[in-house]
Amino acid sequence: MRLAYLDLIGGISGDMFLAALHGAGVPKEIFDETFARLPGKIYWQCEKVEVNGLKALRIKIDAYEKGSLPQKYHELISLVERLDFSESIKTQAKEILKIIFEAEAEAHGKPLEEIHLHELSAYDTLADIFGVLVGLDFLGIEGLFASEIPLGRAVIDTSHGKIPIPAPATINILKDLPVVGIPEEAETVTPTGAALLRVLVSNFGPLPSMVLEKIGVSTGTFIFKSRPNMLRFFLGKTENFEELICETLVEIETNIDDQSPEELAYVAEKILEAGALDVGFVPFYMKKGRPGIKFFILAKHNKVLSLTYLVLKETKTLGVRLKEVKRISCERQIEEVSTPWGKVRVKKAKFPCKDFKVEFEDLKNIAEQTNSSIKEIKRKIESYLSRKLT
């Protein structure tokens, strides 16, 4: 499995992402071909620069024909649908554009239809989005990971007056993602960079386990005092386990000895609905010999704060413990399958696990409808599916 990791030392923008991909092995011809399919006769320049004595790449994008590109959301989406790219890349591009426009609409308090990109930034944005998507596809990336997101802080002058940095649109896009403040008076993350992270990154945290193959290093235009203004793109693969998913997750844990099992079962249900990957209870003895419950939650980094808030709100605990854990799992998918007894949802695992599991609620409904015992209908459906699915 081919993996990549974005080390967001100085933040991220669309052109920084492009330059890092170029440094990691995406050839000039791929970007030339990609930009040739876009309107405006886009051209780009890549220069080698030094950042604190270290080499890095910087890309600048411009367009020969300005003024013909639609800037409003629905017009731009319509244009994207007509472009000569694969459907999967166009679908991702539309999702990224929608996130950017929705964030701008929320920041300005206006309907989506009234928001538009300025001429040059519209060309920039399209080139950044399609360049990154095509570059990741060229490298065969199946899992993209990233570090926490560094945010500078400043106030800048615009045509609308003074506004704070990070830009309100960027903050809207980054909701629920892990961020950290750094002592820099600069824009470290652009709206396009933020949208690319939200759509493309599957997990935020430390560098995942991989066999490292290449590293691409890029930089922006600002010079930072507290750190190098760099983005590093680590390219690698999982050795001998190409079908397995390797990820870093967070375990949220707390001890409870003064709440009823009924209430805790209700809380577990709400936490799963809120996006937890798993919830569990372990009985154990607490101080003064009281029987208690150790409450475990497994979650992705971008869900930790919202799930912790839910635990503190719904239980009597006053704090939680957080621990990063590594998880290796089989890829799985849920399919709806027709059987002689009715339709059921089936969770199927891929290689090397070839098991399947029928959704219990579907088994229960069929058992009630057919006046059968749950164990009898389970045996019949599993026997039928074992022949059909293998």
Coordinates of C-alpha atoms in Angstrom, one line a residue:
M1 CA 0.0 0.0 0.0
R2 CA 1.5 3.4 -1.0
L3 CA 1.3 5.9 1.7
A4 CA 2.2 9.6 2.0
Y5 CA 2.6 12.0 5.0
L6 CA 2.4 15.8 5.0
D7 CA 4.8 17.3 7.6
L8 CA 3.2 20.7 8.0
I9 CA 6.2 22.5 9.6
G10 CA 5.3 25.9 8.3
G11 CA 1.8 25.3 7.1
I12 CA 0.3 24.6 3.7
S13 CA -1.0 26.3 0.5
G14 CA -2.0 24.8 -2.8
D15 CA 1.3 25.8 -4.5
M16 CA 3.4 24.4 -1.6
F17 CA 1.5 21.1 -1.9
L18 CA 2.3 21.1 -5.7
A19 CA 6.0 21.9 -5.2
A20 CA 6.3 19.1 -2.5
L21 CA 4.7 16.6 -5.0
H22 CA 7.1 17.7 -7.7
G23 CA 10.1 17.2 -5.3
A24 CA 8.7 13.7 -4.4
G25 CA 8.7 12.5 -8.0
V26 CA 5.8 14.0 -10.0
P27 CA 7.5 15.1 -13.3
K28 CA 7.2 18.5 -14.9
E29 CA 5.4 16.9 -17.9
I30 CA 2.5 15.7 -15.7
F31 CA 1.9 19.2 -14.4
D32 CA 2.3 20.7 -17.9
E33 CA -0.3 18.2 -19.2
T34 CA -2.7 18.9 -16.3
F35 CA -2.6 22.7 -16.6
A36 CA -3.0 22.5 -20.4
R37 CA -6.5 20.9 -19.8
L38 CA -7.5 24.0 -17.7
P39 CA -8.8 27.3 -19.1
G40 CA -6.7 30.5 -19.2
K41 CA -3.4 29.1 -20.6
I42 CA -1.9 28.5 -17.2
Y43 CA 1.8 28.5 -16.9
W44 CA 4.0 27.8 -13.9
Q45 CA 7.6 28.2 -12.7
C46 CA 9.5 26.2 -10.2
E47 CA 12.6 27.5 -8.6
K48 CA 15.1 25.9 -6.2
V49 CA 15.6 28.0 -3.0
E50 CA 17.3 27.8 0.3
V51 CA 15.4 27.9 3.7
N52 CA 17.7 28.2 6.7
G53 CA 20.4 26.6 4.6
L54 CA 18.3 23.7 3.4
K55 CA 17.1 23.2 -0.2
A56 CA 13.4 23.5 -1.1
L57 CA 11.2 24.1 -4.1
R58 CA 8.8 27.0 -4.7
I59 CA 6.2 27.1 -7.4
K60 CA 4.5 30.2 -8.9
I61 CA 1.4 29.9 -11.1
D62 CA -0.1 32.5 -13.5
A63 CA -2.3 32.6 -16.5
Y64 CA -1.8 34.2 -20.0
E65 CA -5.5 34.7 -20.6
K66 CA -7.2 36.3 -17.6
G67 CA -10.8 37.4 -17.4
S68 CA -12.6 34.4 -19.1
L69 CA -12.9 32.1 -16.1
P70 CA -16.2 32.0 -14.3
Q71 CA -15.9 32.9 -10.6
K72 CA -19.2 32.0 -9.1
Y73 CA -19.8 28.6 -7.6
H74 CA -22.3 26.9 -9.9
E75 CA -20.6 28.3 -13.1
L76 CA -17.2 27.0 -11.8
I77 CA -18.7 23.6 -11.0
S78 CA -20.3 23.4 -14.4
L79 CA -16.9 24.2 -16.0
V80 CA -15.2 21.5 -13.9
E81 CA -17.8 18.9 -15.1
R82 CA -16.7 19.6 -18.7
L83 CA -13.0 19.3 -18.2
D84 CA -11.0 16.4 -19.6
F85 CA -10.2 14.5 -16.3
S86 CA -11.4 11.2 -14.8
E87 CA -14.7 11.3 -13.0
S88 CA -13.0 10.4 -9.7
I89 CA -10.7 13.4 -9.9
K90 CA -13.5 15.8 -11.0
T91 CA -15.7 14.5 -8.1
Q92 CA -12.9 15.3 -5.6
A93 CA -12.3 18.7 -7.2
K94 CA -16.0 19.6 -6.9
E95 CA -16.0 18.6 -3.3
I96 CA -12.9 20.8 -2.5
L97 CA -14.4 23.8 -4.4
K98 CA -17.7 23.4 -2.5
I99 CA -15.9 23.4 0.8
I100 CA -14.1 26.6 -0.1
F101 CA -17.2 28.4 -1.3
E102 CA -19.3 27.3 1.7
A103 CA -16.6 28.5 4.1
E104 CA -16.4 31.9 2.3
A105 CA -20.2 32.1 2.4
E106 CA -20.3 31.4 6.1
A107 CA -17.5 33.9 6.8
H108 CA -19.3 36.7 4.9
G109 CA -22.8 35.8 5.9
K110 CA -24.0 35.6 2.3
P111 CA -25.7 32.9 0.2
L112 CA -23.4 30.5 -1.8
E113 CA -24.6 32.0 -5.0
E114 CA -23.2 35.5 -4.1
I115 CA -19.7 34.3 -3.4
H116 CA -17.1 34.5 -6.1
L117 CA -13.3 34.0 -6.4
H118 CA -11.2 36.8 -7.8
E119 CA -9.9 36.2 -11.3
L120 CA -6.3 35.3 -10.5
S121 CA -7.2 33.3 -7.4
A122 CA -9.8 31.4 -9.5
Y123 CA -7.0 30.3 -11.9
D124 CA -4.7 29.6 -8.9
T125 CA -7.3 27.5 -7.1
L126 CA -8.1 25.4 -10.1
A127 CA -4.5 24.7 -10.9
D128 CA -3.7 23.9 -7.3
I129 CA -6.6 21.5 -6.9
F130 CA -6.2 19.6 -10.2
G131 CA -2.4 19.6 -9.9
V132 CA -2.5 18.1 -6.5
L133 CA -5.2 15.5 -7.4
V134 CA -3.4 14.4 -10.5
G135 CA 0.0 14.3 -8.7
L136 CA -1.3 12.1 -5.9
D137 CA -2.9 9.8 -8.5
F138 CA 0.3 9.6 -10.5
L139 CA 2.2 8.6 -7.3
G140 CA -0.4 5.9 -6.6
I141 CA -1.2 7.3 -3.1
E142 CA -3.8 5.1 -1.3
G143 CA -3.5 6.7 2.1
L144 CA -2.6 10.3 2.9
F145 CA -1.7 11.4 6.5
A146 CA -0.7 14.7 8.0
S147 CA 0.7 16.3 11.2
E148 CA -1.3 18.8 13.3
I149 CA -1.9 22.1 11.5
P150 CA 0.2 25.1 12.5
L151 CA -1.6 28.5 12.5
G152 CA 0.0 31.9 12.6
R153 CA -1.8 35.0 13.9
A154 CA -2.0 38.5 12.5
V155 CA -4.2 41.3 11.3
I156 CA -3.9 42.3 7.6
D157 CA -5.3 45.1 5.4
T158 CA -7.7 44.0 2.6
S159 CA -10.2 45.8 0.3
H160 CA -12.9 45.1 2.9
G161 CA -10.8 46.6 5.7
K162 CA -8.6 44.9 8.4
I163 CA -9.2 41.2 8.9
P164 CA -7.6 38.6 11.2
I165 CA -5.3 35.8 10.1
P166 CA -6.0 32.9 9.9
A167 CA -8.7 34.0 7.5
P168 CA -12.3 33.4 8.7
A169 CA -12.9 31.1 5.7
T170 CA -9.8 29.0 6.6
I171 CA -11.0 28.6 10.2
N172 CA -14.4 27.5 9.0
I173 CA -12.8 24.8 6.8
L174 CA -10.5 23.6 9.7
K175 CA -13.3 23.0 12.2
D176 CA -12.8 19.6 13.9
L177 CA -9.3 19.2 12.6
P178 CA -6.2 19.4 15.0
V179 CA -4.6 22.8 14.9
V180 CA -1.8 24.4 17.0
G181 CA -0.8 28.1 17.2
I182 CA 2.7 29.2 16.3
P183 CA 4.4 32.6 17.0
E184 CA 4.3 33.9 13.4
E185 CA 2.5 37.0 12.1
A186 CA 1.7 35.4 8.7
E187 CA -0.9 33.3 6.9
T188 CA 0.4 29.8 7.3
V189 CA -2.6 28.0 5.9
T190 CA -4.7 29.2 2.9
P191 CA -8.3 28.3 2.3
T192 CA -7.2 26.0 -0.6
G193 CA -4.6 24.3 1.5
A194 CA -7.1 23.8 4.3
A195 CA -9.7 22.3 1.9
L196 CA -7.2 19.9 0.4
L197 CA -6.3 18.7 3.9
R198 CA -10.0 18.2 4.8
V199 CA -10.9 16.2 1.7
L200 CA -7.7 14.2 1.1
V201 CA -6.2 13.5 4.6
S202 CA -7.5 10.4 6.3
N203 CA -5.8 10.8 9.6
F204 CA -3.8 13.5 11.5
G205 CA -1.0 12.6 13.9
P206 CA 2.6 11.3 13.9
L207 CA 4.3 9.8 10.8
P208 CA 2.7 6.4 10.2
S209 CA 4.9 3.2 9.9
M210 CA 6.2 3.0 6.3
V211 CA 9.2 2.1 4.3
L212 CA 10.4 5.6 3.2
E213 CA 11.1 6.0 -0.5
K214 CA 11.2 9.7 -1.3
I215 CA 10.8 13.1 0.3
G216 CA 9.6 16.3 -1.4
V217 CA 10.4 19.7 0.4
S218 CA 8.6 22.9 -0.5
T219 CA 8.4 26.5 0.8
G220 CA 6.2 29.5 0.7
T221 CA 7.0 33.2 0.3
F222 CA 7.2 34.2 4.0
I223 CA 10.3 34.0 6.2
F224 CA 9.5 32.7 9.7
K225 CA 11.4 33.4 12.9
S226 CA 10.3 30.4 15.0
R227 CA 10.7 27.6 12.4
P228 CA 11.6 27.0 8.7
N229 CA 8.7 27.8 6.4
M230 CA 8.6 24.3 4.9
L231 CA 6.2 21.6 3.9
R232 CA 7.7 18.0 3.7
F233 CA 6.0 15.2 1.8
F234 CA 7.1 11.8 2.8
L235 CA 6.4 9.0 0.3
G236 CA 6.5 5.3 1.2
K237 CA 4.8 2.0 1.4
T238 CA 3.8 -0.6 4.0
E239 CA 6.1 -3.5 3.6
N240 CA 4.5 -6.9 2.9
F241 CA 1.1 -5.7 4.1
E242 CA -0.2 -3.9 1.1
E243 CA -3.9 -4.8 1.8
L244 CA -3.9 -3.7 5.5
I245 CA -4.8 -0.3 6.8
C246 CA -2.1 1.2 9.2
E247 CA -3.1 4.2 11.2
T248 CA -2.5 6.2 14.4
L249 CA -5.7 6.6 16.5
V250 CA -6.4 8.1 19.9
E251 CA -7.8 6.1 22.9
I252 CA -9.9 8.2 25.2
E253 CA -10.2 6.7 28.7
T254 CA -11.9 7.6 32.0
N255 CA -12.9 5.8 35.2
I256 CA -16.5 6.0 36.5
D257 CA -18.0 4.7 39.8
D258 CA -21.1 6.7 40.3
Q259 CA -23.3 6.2 37.3
S260 CA -25.8 3.5 36.4
P261 CA -25.2 1.0 33.6
E262 CA -28.4 2.2 31.8
E263 CA -27.0 5.7 31.6
L264 CA -23.6 4.6 30.4
A265 CA -25.2 2.4 27.7
Y266 CA -27.0 5.5 26.5
V267 CA -23.8 7.5 26.5
A268 CA -22.0 4.8 24.5
E269 CA -24.8 4.9 21.9
K270 CA -24.4 8.7 21.5
I271 CA -20.7 8.5 21.3
L272 CA -20.8 5.9 18.5
E273 CA -23.4 8.1 16.6
A274 CA -20.9 11.1 17.0
G275 CA -18.2 9.3 15.1
A276 CA -16.3 7.1 17.6
L277 CA -14.7 4.0 16.0
D278 CA -15.3 1.8 19.1
V279 CA -16.6 2.0 22.6
G280 CA -16.0 -0.4 25.5
F281 CA -16.4 -0.9 29.2
V282 CA -14.1 -2.9 31.6
P283 CA -15.2 -3.5 35.2
F284 CA -12.5 -3.0 37.9
Y285 CA -12.1 -1.9 41.5
M286 CA -11.4 1.8 42.2
K287 CA -10.4 3.6 45.4
K288 CA -12.0 2.5 48.7
G289 CA -12.9 -0.9 47.2
R290 CA -15.7 0.6 45.0
P291 CA -16.6 -1.4 41.9
G292 CA -16.2 0.9 38.9
I293 CA -16.1 1.0 35.1
K294 CA -13.2 1.9 32.9
F295 CA -14.7 3.6 29.8
F296 CA -12.7 3.3 26.6
I297 CA -13.3 5.2 23.3
L298 CA -11.3 4.7 20.1
A299 CA -11.3 7.7 17.7
K300 CA -9.6 9.5 14.9
H301 CA -7.7 12.6 15.8
N302 CA -10.2 15.0 14.3
K303 CA -13.0 13.6 16.6
V304 CA -11.1 13.7 19.9
L305 CA -12.3 17.1 21.1
S306 CA -16.0 16.6 20.2
L307 CA -16.1 13.1 21.7
T308 CA -14.3 14.3 24.9
Y309 CA -16.8 17.1 25.2
L310 CA -19.6 14.6 24.9
V311 CA -18.1 12.3 27.6
L312 CA -17.8 15.3 30.0
K313 CA -21.3 16.5 29.3
E314 CA -23.1 13.1 29.6
T315 CA -21.1 11.4 32.4
K316 CA -20.1 12.4 35.9
T317 CA -16.3 12.2 35.2
L318 CA -14.3 15.4 35.4
G319 CA -11.5 14.4 33.0
V320 CA -10.2 11.9 30.5
R321 CA -6.9 10.4 29.6
L322 CA -5.6 10.5 26.0
K323 CA -3.2 7.9 24.5
E324 CA -2.1 7.5 20.9
V325 CA -2.3 3.9 19.7
K326 CA -1.4 2.2 16.4
R327 CA -4.0 0.2 14.7
I328 CA -3.6 -2.3 11.8
S329 CA -6.9 -3.4 10.3
C330 CA -8.4 -5.1 7.3
E331 CA -10.2 -3.0 4.8
R332 CA -13.9 -3.6 5.0
Q333 CA -17.1 -2.5 3.3
I334 CA -20.9 -2.9 3.9
E335 CA -23.1 -4.2 1.1
E336 CA -26.8 -4.8 1.0
V337 CA -27.5 -8.4 -0.2
S338 CA -30.7 -10.0 -1.2
T339 CA -31.5 -13.4 0.4
P340 CA -34.6 -15.7 0.2
W341 CA -35.7 -14.2 3.6
G342 CA -35.2 -10.5 2.6
K343 CA -32.4 -8.0 2.2
V344 CA -29.6 -7.8 4.8
R345 CA -26.6 -5.6 5.3
V346 CA -23.4 -7.5 5.3
K347 CA -20.0 -6.3 6.5
K348 CA -17.3 -7.9 4.4
A349 CA -13.5 -7.8 5.2
K350 CA -10.9 -7.9 2.4
F351 CA -7.7 -9.9 2.2
P352 CA -6.2 -11.4 4.4
C353 CA -9.5 -11.5 6.4
K354 CA -12.3 -13.1 4.3
D355 CA -15.0 -13.1 7.0
F356 CA -18.4 -11.5 6.8
K357 CA -21.0 -10.5 9.4
V358 CA -24.7 -9.9 8.9
E359 CA -26.1 -6.7 10.6
F360 CA -27.8 -7.9 13.8
E361 CA -30.8 -5.5 13.4
D362 CA -31.6 -7.0 10.0
L363 CA -31.4 -10.6 11.4
K364 CA -33.7 -9.5 14.3
N365 CA -36.3 -7.9 11.9
I366 CA -36.3 -11.0 9.6
A367 CA -36.7 -13.3 12.7
E368 CA -39.7 -11.3 13.9
Q369 CA -41.3 -11.2 10.4
T370 CA -40.9 -15.0 9.8
N371 CA -41.6 -16.0 13.4
S372 CA -38.3 -17.8 13.6
S373 CA -35.7 -17.8 16.4
I374 CA -32.8 -15.5 15.9
K375 CA -30.2 -18.3 16.0
E376 CA -32.2 -20.3 13.3
I377 CA -32.5 -17.4 10.9
K378 CA -28.8 -16.5 11.5
R379 CA -27.7 -20.0 10.7
K380 CA -29.8 -20.1 7.5
I381 CA -28.7 -16.7 6.2
E382 CA -25.1 -17.2 7.0
S383 CA -25.1 -20.6 5.3
Y384 CA -26.8 -19.0 2.2
L385 CA -24.3 -16.1 2.1
S386 CA -21.2 -18.3 2.6
R387 CA -22.1 -20.0 -0.7
K388 CA -23.1 -16.8 -2.5
L389 CA -20.2 -14.6 -1.3
T390 CA -17.3 -17.1 -1.8

